[in-house]
Structures are given as structure tokens and as C-alpha cells.
Coordinates of C-alpha atoms and ligand atoms in Angstrom, one line a residue:
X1 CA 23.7 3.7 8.5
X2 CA 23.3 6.4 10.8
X3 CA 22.1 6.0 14.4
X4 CA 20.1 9.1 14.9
X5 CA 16.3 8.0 14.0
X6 CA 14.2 11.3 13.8
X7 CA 10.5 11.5 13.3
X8 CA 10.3 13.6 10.1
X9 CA 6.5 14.2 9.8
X10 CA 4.6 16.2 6.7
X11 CA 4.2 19.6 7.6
X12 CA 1.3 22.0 8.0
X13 CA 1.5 25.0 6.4
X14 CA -0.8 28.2 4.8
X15 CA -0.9 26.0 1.8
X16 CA -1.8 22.8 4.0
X17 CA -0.2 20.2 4.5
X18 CA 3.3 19.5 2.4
X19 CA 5.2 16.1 2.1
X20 CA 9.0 16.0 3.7
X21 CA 11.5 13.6 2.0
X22 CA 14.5 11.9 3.4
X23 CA 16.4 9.3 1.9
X24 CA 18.5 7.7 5.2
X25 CA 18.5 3.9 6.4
X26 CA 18.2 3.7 9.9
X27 CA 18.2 1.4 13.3
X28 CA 14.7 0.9 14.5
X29 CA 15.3 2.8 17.8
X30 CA 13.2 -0.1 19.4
X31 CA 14.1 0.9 22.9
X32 CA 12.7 4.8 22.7
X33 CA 9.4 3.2 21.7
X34 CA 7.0 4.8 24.7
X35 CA 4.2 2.8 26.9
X36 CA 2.6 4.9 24.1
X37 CA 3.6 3.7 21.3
X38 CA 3.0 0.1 22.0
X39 CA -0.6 1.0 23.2
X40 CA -1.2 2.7 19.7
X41 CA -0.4 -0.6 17.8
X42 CA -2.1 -2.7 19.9
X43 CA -4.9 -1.2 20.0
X44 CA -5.1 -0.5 16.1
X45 CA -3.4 -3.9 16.1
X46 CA -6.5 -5.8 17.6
X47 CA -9.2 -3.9 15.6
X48 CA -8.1 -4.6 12.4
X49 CA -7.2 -8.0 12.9
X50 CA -11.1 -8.4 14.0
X51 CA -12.7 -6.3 11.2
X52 CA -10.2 -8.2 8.7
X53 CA -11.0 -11.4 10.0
X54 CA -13.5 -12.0 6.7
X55 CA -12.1 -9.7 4.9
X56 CA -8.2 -9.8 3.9
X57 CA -7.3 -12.7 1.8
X58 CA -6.0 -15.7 3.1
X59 CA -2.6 -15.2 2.0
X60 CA -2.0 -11.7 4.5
X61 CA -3.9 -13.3 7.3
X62 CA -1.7 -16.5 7.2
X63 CA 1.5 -14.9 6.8
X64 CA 1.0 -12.7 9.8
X65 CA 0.9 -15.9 11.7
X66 CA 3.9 -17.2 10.2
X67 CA 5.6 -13.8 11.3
X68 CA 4.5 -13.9 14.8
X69 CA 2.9 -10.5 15.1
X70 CA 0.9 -10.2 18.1
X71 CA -0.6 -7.4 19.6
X72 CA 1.2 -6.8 22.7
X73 CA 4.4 -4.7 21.5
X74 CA 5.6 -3.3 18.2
X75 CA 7.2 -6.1 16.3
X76 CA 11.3 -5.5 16.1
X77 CA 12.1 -5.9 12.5
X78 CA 15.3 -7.9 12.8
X79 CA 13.0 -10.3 14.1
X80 CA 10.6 -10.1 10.8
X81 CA 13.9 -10.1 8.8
X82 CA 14.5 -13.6 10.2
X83 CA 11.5 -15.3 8.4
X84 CA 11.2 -12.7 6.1
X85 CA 15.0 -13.5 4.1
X86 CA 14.4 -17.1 4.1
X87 CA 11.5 -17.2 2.6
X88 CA 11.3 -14.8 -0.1
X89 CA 14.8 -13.0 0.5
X90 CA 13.4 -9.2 1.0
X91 CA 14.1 -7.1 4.1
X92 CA 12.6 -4.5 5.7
X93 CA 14.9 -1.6 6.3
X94 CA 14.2 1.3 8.9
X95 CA 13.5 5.0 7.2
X96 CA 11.9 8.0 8.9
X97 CA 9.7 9.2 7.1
X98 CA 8.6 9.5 2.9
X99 CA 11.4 8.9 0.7
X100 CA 11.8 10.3 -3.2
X101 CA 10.2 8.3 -5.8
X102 CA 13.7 7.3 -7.2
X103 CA 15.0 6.3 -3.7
X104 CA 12.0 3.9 -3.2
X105 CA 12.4 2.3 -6.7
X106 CA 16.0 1.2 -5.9
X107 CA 15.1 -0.5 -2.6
X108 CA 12.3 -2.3 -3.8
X109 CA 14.1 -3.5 -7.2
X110 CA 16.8 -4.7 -4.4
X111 CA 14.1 -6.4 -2.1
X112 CA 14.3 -3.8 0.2
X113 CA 11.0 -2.6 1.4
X114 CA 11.0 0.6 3.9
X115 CA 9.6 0.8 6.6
X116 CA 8.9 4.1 9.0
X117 CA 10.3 3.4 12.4
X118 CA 7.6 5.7 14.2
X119 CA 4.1 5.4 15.2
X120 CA 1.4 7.9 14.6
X121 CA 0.0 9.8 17.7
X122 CA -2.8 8.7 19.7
X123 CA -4.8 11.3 18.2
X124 CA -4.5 10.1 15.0
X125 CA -4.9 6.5 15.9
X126 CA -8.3 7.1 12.7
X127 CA -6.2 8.8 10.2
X128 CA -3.1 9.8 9.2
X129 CA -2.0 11.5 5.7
X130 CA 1.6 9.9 5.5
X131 CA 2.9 6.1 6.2
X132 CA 3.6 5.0 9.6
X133 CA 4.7 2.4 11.4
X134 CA 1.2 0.8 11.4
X135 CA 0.4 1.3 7.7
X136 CA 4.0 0.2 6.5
X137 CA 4.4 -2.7 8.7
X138 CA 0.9 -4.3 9.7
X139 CA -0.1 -3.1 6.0
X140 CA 2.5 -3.8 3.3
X141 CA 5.1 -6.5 5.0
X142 CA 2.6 -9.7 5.3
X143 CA 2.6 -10.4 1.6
X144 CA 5.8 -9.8 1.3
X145 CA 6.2 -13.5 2.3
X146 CA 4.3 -14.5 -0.5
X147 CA 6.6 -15.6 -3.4
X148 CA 4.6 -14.1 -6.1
X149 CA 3.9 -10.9 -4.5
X150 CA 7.2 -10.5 -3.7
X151 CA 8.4 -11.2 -7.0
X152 CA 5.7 -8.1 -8.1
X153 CA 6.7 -5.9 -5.8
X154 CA 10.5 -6.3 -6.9
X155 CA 9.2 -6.2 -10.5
X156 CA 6.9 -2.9 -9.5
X157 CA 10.2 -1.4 -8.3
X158 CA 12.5 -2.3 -11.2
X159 CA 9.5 -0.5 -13.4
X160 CA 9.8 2.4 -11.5
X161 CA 13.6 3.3 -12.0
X162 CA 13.0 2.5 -15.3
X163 CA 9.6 4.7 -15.4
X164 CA 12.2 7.7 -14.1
X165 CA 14.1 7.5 -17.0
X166 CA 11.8 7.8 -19.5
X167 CA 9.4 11.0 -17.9
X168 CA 6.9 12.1 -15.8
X169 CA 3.9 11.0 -18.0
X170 CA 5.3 7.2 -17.0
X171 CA 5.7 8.0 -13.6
X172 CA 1.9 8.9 -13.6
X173 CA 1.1 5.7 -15.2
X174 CA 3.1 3.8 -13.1
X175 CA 2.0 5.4 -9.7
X176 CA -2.1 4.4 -11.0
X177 CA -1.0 0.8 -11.1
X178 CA 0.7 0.8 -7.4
X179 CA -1.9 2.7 -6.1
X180 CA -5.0 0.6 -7.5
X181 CA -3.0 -2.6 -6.8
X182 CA -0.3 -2.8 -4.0
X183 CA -2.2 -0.1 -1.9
X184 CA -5.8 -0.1 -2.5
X185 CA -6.4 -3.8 -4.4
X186 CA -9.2 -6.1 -4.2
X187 CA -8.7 -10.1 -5.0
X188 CA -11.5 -12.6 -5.9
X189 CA -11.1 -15.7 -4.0
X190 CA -13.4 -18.7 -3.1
X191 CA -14.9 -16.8 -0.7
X192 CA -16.0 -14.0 -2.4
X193 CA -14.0 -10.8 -2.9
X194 CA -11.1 -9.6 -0.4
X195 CA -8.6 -7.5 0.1
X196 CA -5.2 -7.4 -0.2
X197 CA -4.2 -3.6 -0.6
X198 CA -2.2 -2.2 2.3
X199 CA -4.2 1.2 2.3
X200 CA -6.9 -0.5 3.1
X201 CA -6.2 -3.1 5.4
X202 CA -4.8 -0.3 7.5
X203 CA -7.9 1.7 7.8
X204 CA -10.6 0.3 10.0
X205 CA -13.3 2.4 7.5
X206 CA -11.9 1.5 4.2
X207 CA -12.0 -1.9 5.0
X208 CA -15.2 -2.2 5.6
X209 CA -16.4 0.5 3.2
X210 CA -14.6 -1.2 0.0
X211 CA -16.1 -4.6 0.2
X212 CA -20.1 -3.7 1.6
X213 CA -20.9 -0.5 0.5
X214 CA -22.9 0.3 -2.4
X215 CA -21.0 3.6 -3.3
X216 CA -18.0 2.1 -4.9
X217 CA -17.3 0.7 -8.2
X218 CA -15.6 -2.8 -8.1
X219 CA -13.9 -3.9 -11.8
X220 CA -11.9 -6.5 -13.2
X221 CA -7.8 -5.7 -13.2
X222 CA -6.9 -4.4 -16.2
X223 CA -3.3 -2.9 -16.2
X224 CA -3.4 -0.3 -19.6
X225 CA -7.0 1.1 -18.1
X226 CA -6.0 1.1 -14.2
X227 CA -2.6 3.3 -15.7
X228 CA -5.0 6.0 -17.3
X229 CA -7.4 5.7 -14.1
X230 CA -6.9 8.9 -11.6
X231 CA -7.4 8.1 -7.9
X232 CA -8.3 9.8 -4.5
X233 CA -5.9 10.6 -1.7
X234 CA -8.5 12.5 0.3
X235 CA -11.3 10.2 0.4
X236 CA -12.2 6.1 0.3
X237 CA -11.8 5.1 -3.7
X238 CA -14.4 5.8 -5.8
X239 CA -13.3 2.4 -7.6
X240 CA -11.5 -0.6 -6.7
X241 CA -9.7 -3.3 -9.0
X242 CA -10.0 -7.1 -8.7
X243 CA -7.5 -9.3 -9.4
X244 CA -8.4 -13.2 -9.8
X245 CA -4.6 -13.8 -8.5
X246 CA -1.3 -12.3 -7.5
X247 CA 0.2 -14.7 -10.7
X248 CA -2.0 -12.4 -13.1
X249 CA -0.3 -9.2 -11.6
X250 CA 3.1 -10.8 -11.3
X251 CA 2.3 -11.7 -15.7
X252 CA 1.1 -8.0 -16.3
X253 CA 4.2 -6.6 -15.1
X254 CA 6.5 -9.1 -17.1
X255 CA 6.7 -6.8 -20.5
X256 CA 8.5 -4.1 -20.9
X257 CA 5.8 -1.1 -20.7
X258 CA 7.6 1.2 -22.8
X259 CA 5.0 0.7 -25.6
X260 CA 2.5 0.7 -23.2
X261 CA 3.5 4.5 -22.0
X262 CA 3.6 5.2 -25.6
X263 CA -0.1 4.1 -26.4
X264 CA -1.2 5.8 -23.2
X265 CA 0.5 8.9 -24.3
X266 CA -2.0 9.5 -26.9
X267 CA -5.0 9.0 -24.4
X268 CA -7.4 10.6 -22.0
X269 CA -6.7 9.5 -18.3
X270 CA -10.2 8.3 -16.9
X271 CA -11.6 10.0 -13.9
X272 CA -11.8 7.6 -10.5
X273 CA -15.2 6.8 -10.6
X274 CA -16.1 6.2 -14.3
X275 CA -17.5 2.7 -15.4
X276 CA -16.2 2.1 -19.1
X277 CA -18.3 -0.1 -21.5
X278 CA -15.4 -2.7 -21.5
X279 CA -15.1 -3.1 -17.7
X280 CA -16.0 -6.2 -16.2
X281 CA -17.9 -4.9 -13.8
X282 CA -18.2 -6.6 -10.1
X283 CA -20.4 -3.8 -8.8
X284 CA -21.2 -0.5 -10.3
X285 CA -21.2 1.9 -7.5
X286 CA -24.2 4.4 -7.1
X287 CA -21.5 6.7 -6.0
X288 CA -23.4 7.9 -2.8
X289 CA -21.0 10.5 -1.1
X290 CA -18.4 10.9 -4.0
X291 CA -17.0 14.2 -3.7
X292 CA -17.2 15.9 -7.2
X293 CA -13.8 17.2 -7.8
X294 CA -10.4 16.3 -6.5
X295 CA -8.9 13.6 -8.2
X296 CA -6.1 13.3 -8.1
Ligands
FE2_1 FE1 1.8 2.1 1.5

């Protein structure tokens, strides 16, 4: 542990913007939080909670009221950690900022989920390129508390050390399935679709943008097709992946993918926003306002 928290941010440069790693475990420095601070997540607090009201599956809205999170300060994570290890037996630990692939991997295949101690500015209370506080806590720590999820998410990170072994190409397979599933996924419940994904439930646009408009594509989970599927980073998803459960996600990641990297070797990837003829198809998006290029 050290007891130094920085802030380390992407930075800007000629090039644009370029992703900073660090790998330390730290304190949440709960006491330097600023009036600021708490203003930013409460007010990005209270505006997702309202547009997610109808929106985020039942599961994420009902475990944030098991975990008590409110709107008037920044939630202490030794306080989350409580609930959080007696019900699934994860725990959030502090980090400051985006850590290596093969860093991440071995916390979450030790149910140890990162989270970045700092808050994005005021100015960027709309958008932010990298994980803050808001996007790592409000987003990703709620289903944590669900068994199943938290048995994929454990599973997701024993997949990646493994994926590091074997080569890049897996990685890339691998990263498709957490990005179309943990960050950016869709579930079909009584109610009609809704969203689980922490990239979304973080962004007061996506969230609404994912679910009622047209544009989008919106197709049935399918693990070997969502590992070929390139994604944006830069713009909402051109298409979004419905599960009927988190049991089908946690039984998808149960054998060993080697074989599956293999197959997948020998294929094209798919670009975001194509419809294949063996999709079950939700919605097929009109794709109003897709940028042409730049998937990623
Ligand atoms: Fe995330």
C-alpha cells in the first residue's frame, strides 16, 4: 500500500489523447475529496438514478439500495466493502488511474475490482475518455453483489490472464466480449429490455440512446460472434447484445476458449454495426448518425 493517491489522468498530446498506466493499490484519500467533488457525484448521482429509473435492470437498481448509496457525498469504499464481502466476497480496492491489462486480470480473478479514487472535473461532468470515480463505482460495483455476476466477472478475469498467455489475437477476442457485455450489455427482462452494462449506465446519453433509438442494432448474446465483433470507443455502439440472464453469461464463460481463439483465428472480425443472417435480431438499427470509419 502506499499512502500517496495521485490523480494520474490520460494525456493530451500532438497525437491526441494517450492512456497512462499505473499498477499501485491505494487508500481512498476520502478526506481531500473537495465541496467539489461531492457536488460532481451528486449531481451526476441524481440524474442517472432518474433517467435509469425504467431503464437499468432490477438487479443494479436493487443492489444500490442494499449498498446505501445516496446522493449526498461520495460513498467511502470501506463502507461498500462491508456488504460487499459478505455477500459475494469481492472488494473494491482504490487505484489511480488505468492499470495494464495483465494487472486488471489478476485482481478480478482474485475478486478484486478497482476502483479510481478521483472524480472527473466539473467540466467534464458529460464525458470523460478514461474511468472515474463515477463510471467505476456508480457503474460497475452494484452487480457486483449479484452472485452470478460476480461469479462472471471473476471468471472474465481468470480468462484474461489466461488470454495473456496465449497472444494478442486472444486478448482481442476477449476484450469484444467485456466490452459488448460487462461495459456496454443489454438484458431482456419481464419488462422489456434493460441495461446492465456499466458504460452505459454511466452516461446520461447512452442510456437513453441504447434502449429508444432507432439507430442501433440490438441482437441476441452470442459469445463466438460478439469475440469477432469490433466496437466504438468514440461514439454510442453501433450494436448492443442482449442477454436473457446473467446465468447464460456466467455458462458461456465456463469452457475453456482456447478452441474457441483457435476457430476465430481462421475468421474475419465483423465490423460494429453489421446484422449477420444468423443474428436474432431485437432491432435492426437504420444506423442514423453512424460514423463510417473508426472501429475500433
Ligand atoms: Fe468500466
Amino acid at each position: 500500500m502506499t499512502t500517496q493517491s495521485r490523480r494520474v489522468e490520460h494525456q493530451q498530446t500532438d497525437k491526441g489523447t494517450v492512456p497512462v498506466y499505473t499498477t499501485a493499490v491505494v487508500e481512498q484519500p476520502w478526506t481531500s475529496y473537495s465541496r467539489t467533488d461531492h457536488a460532481t457525484w451528486a449531481t451526476l448521482f441524481k440524474r442517472q438514478q432518474e433517467i435509469l429509473l425504467r431503464r437499468a435492470c432490477r438487479e443494479f437498481l436493487d443492489n444500490q439500495g442494499k449498498f446505501g448509496m445516496a446522493p449526498d457525498a461520495i460513498p467511502k469504499f470501506g463502507d461498500l466493502n462491508r456488504v460487499l464481502k459478505k455477500v459475494t466476497g469481492w472488494e473494491l480496492i482504490g487505484v489511480e488511474g488505468l492499470l495494464p491489462e495483465l494487472t486488471f486480470f489478476d485482481h478480478l480473478a482474485n475478486r478484486r475490482f478497482p476502483v479510481t479514487w478521483w472524480i472527473r472535473k466539473p467540466e467534464q461532468i458529460d464525458y470523460i475518455t478514461e474511468p472515474d470515480l463515477f463510471h467505476d463505482l456508480f457503474g460497475h460495483v452494484p452487480l457486483l453483489l449479484n452472485p452470478v455476476f460476480a461469479d462472471y466477472m471473476q471468471a472474465y478475469g481468470k480468462g484474461g490472464v489466461k488470454a495473456h498467455g496465449i497472444g494478442a489475437e486472444a486478448l482481442v477476442n476477449l476484450t469484444r466480449l467485456y466490452w459488448y457485455t460487462v461495459e456496454f450489455g443489454l438484458i431482456k427482462q419481464d419488462d422489456g429490455l434493460r441495461i446492465y452494462g456499466s458504460g452505459i449506465v454511466s452516461s446520461k446519453g447512452e442510456s437513453i440512446y441504447c434502449l429508444e433509438s432507432p439507430s442501433p442494432n440490438r441482437i441476441g448474446f452470442d459469445m463466438p460472434r460478439i469475440m469477432r465483433t469490433r466496437y466504438r470507443i468514440d461514439t454510442y455502439q453501433k450494436t448492443y447484445f442482449v442477454i436473457d440472464s446473467f446465468e447464460q453469461l456466467m455458462d458461456a464463460t465456463r469452457p475453456d476458449f482456447t478452441p474457441i481463439y483457435a476457430a476465430l483465428s481462421q475468421q474475419d472480425s465483423i465490423p460494429a454495426g453489421a446484422v449477420l443472417p444468423t443474428d436474432k435480431v431485437y432491432n435492426r438499427g437504420t444506423g442514423a448518425g453512424w460514423a463510417q470509419d473508426g472501429d475500433v
